[in-house]
Amino acid sequence: MSKMFQDVISTEEQFAELRSVYGQPGERAAKKVISYLDQHCRDPLPSHPFYPWLPL
């Protein structure tokens, strides 16, 4: 059996523990987070074999 996704952060306590170990992300890393698919993300999608079923 695969161990993939067995150690997933799913509670606030686990998230706080992670932050205590790694700290806050740097400003440059935080600016990379986007809440939408921009053109750079969408451009390669039509070549994906599951493109017609992607929820865009």
Tab-separated table of C-alpha atoms in Angstrom:
chain	number	residue	atom	x	y	z
A	1	MET	CA	0.000	0.000	0.000
A	2	SER	CA	1.224	3.474	-0.870
A	3	LYS	CA	2.128	5.931	1.866
A	4	MET	CA	1.167	8.852	-0.345
A	5	PHE	CA	-1.023	11.415	1.424
A	6	GLN	CA	-0.855	9.739	4.825
A	7	ASP	CA	0.909	12.685	6.495
A	8	VAL	CA	-1.409	15.459	5.340
A	9	ILE	CA	-1.770	18.633	7.408
A	10	SER	CA	-5.465	18.705	8.248
A	11	THR	CA	-5.774	20.624	11.526
A	12	GLU	CA	-4.841	24.076	12.760
A	13	GLU	CA	-2.538	22.483	15.347
A	14	GLN	CA	-0.588	20.632	12.662
A	15	PHE	CA	-0.321	23.832	10.631
A	16	ALA	CA	0.947	25.737	13.689
A	17	GLU	CA	3.534	23.031	14.305
A	18	LEU	CA	4.717	23.298	10.706
A	19	ARG	CA	5.003	27.100	11.026
A	20	SER	CA	7.015	26.714	14.238
A	21	VAL	CA	9.536	24.538	12.393
A	22	TYR	CA	9.756	26.423	9.076
A	23	GLY	CA	8.578	29.932	9.990
A	24	GLN	CA	6.667	32.256	7.706
A	25	PRO	CA	7.316	32.158	3.954
A	26	GLY	CA	9.445	34.956	2.580
A	27	GLU	CA	7.836	37.900	0.817
A	28	ARG	CA	8.944	36.735	-2.636
A	29	ALA	CA	7.460	33.275	-2.084
A	30	ALA	CA	4.194	34.698	-0.741
A	31	LYS	CA	3.812	36.909	-3.826
A	32	LYS	CA	3.855	33.807	-6.051
A	33	VAL	CA	0.531	32.565	-4.669
A	34	ILE	CA	-2.399	33.222	-7.002
A	35	SER	CA	-6.079	32.358	-6.598
A	36	TYR	CA	-6.790	31.923	-10.310
A	37	LEU	CA	-5.242	30.358	-13.410
A	38	ASP	CA	-3.398	33.073	-15.284
A	39	GLN	CA	-2.455	32.835	-18.967
A	40	HIS	CA	0.848	31.087	-18.177
A	41	CYS	CA	-1.079	28.363	-16.359
A	42	ARG	CA	-3.742	28.017	-19.063
A	43	ASP	CA	-1.478	27.918	-22.133
A	44	PRO	CA	-0.347	24.269	-21.780
A	45	LEU	CA	-3.798	22.916	-20.822
A	46	PRO	CA	-5.137	22.216	-24.351
A	47	SER	CA	-2.294	19.754	-24.924
A	48	HIS	CA	-3.252	17.774	-21.794
A	49	PRO	CA	-5.145	14.546	-22.585
A	50	PHE	CA	-7.807	15.303	-19.959
A	51	TYR	CA	-8.330	18.927	-21.025
A	52	PRO	CA	-12.032	18.565	-21.983
A	53	TRP	CA	-12.797	17.373	-18.441
A	54	LEU	CA	-10.797	19.961	-16.505
A	55	PRO	CA	-13.060	22.186	-14.372
A	56	LEU	CA	-12.066	25.668	-15.550
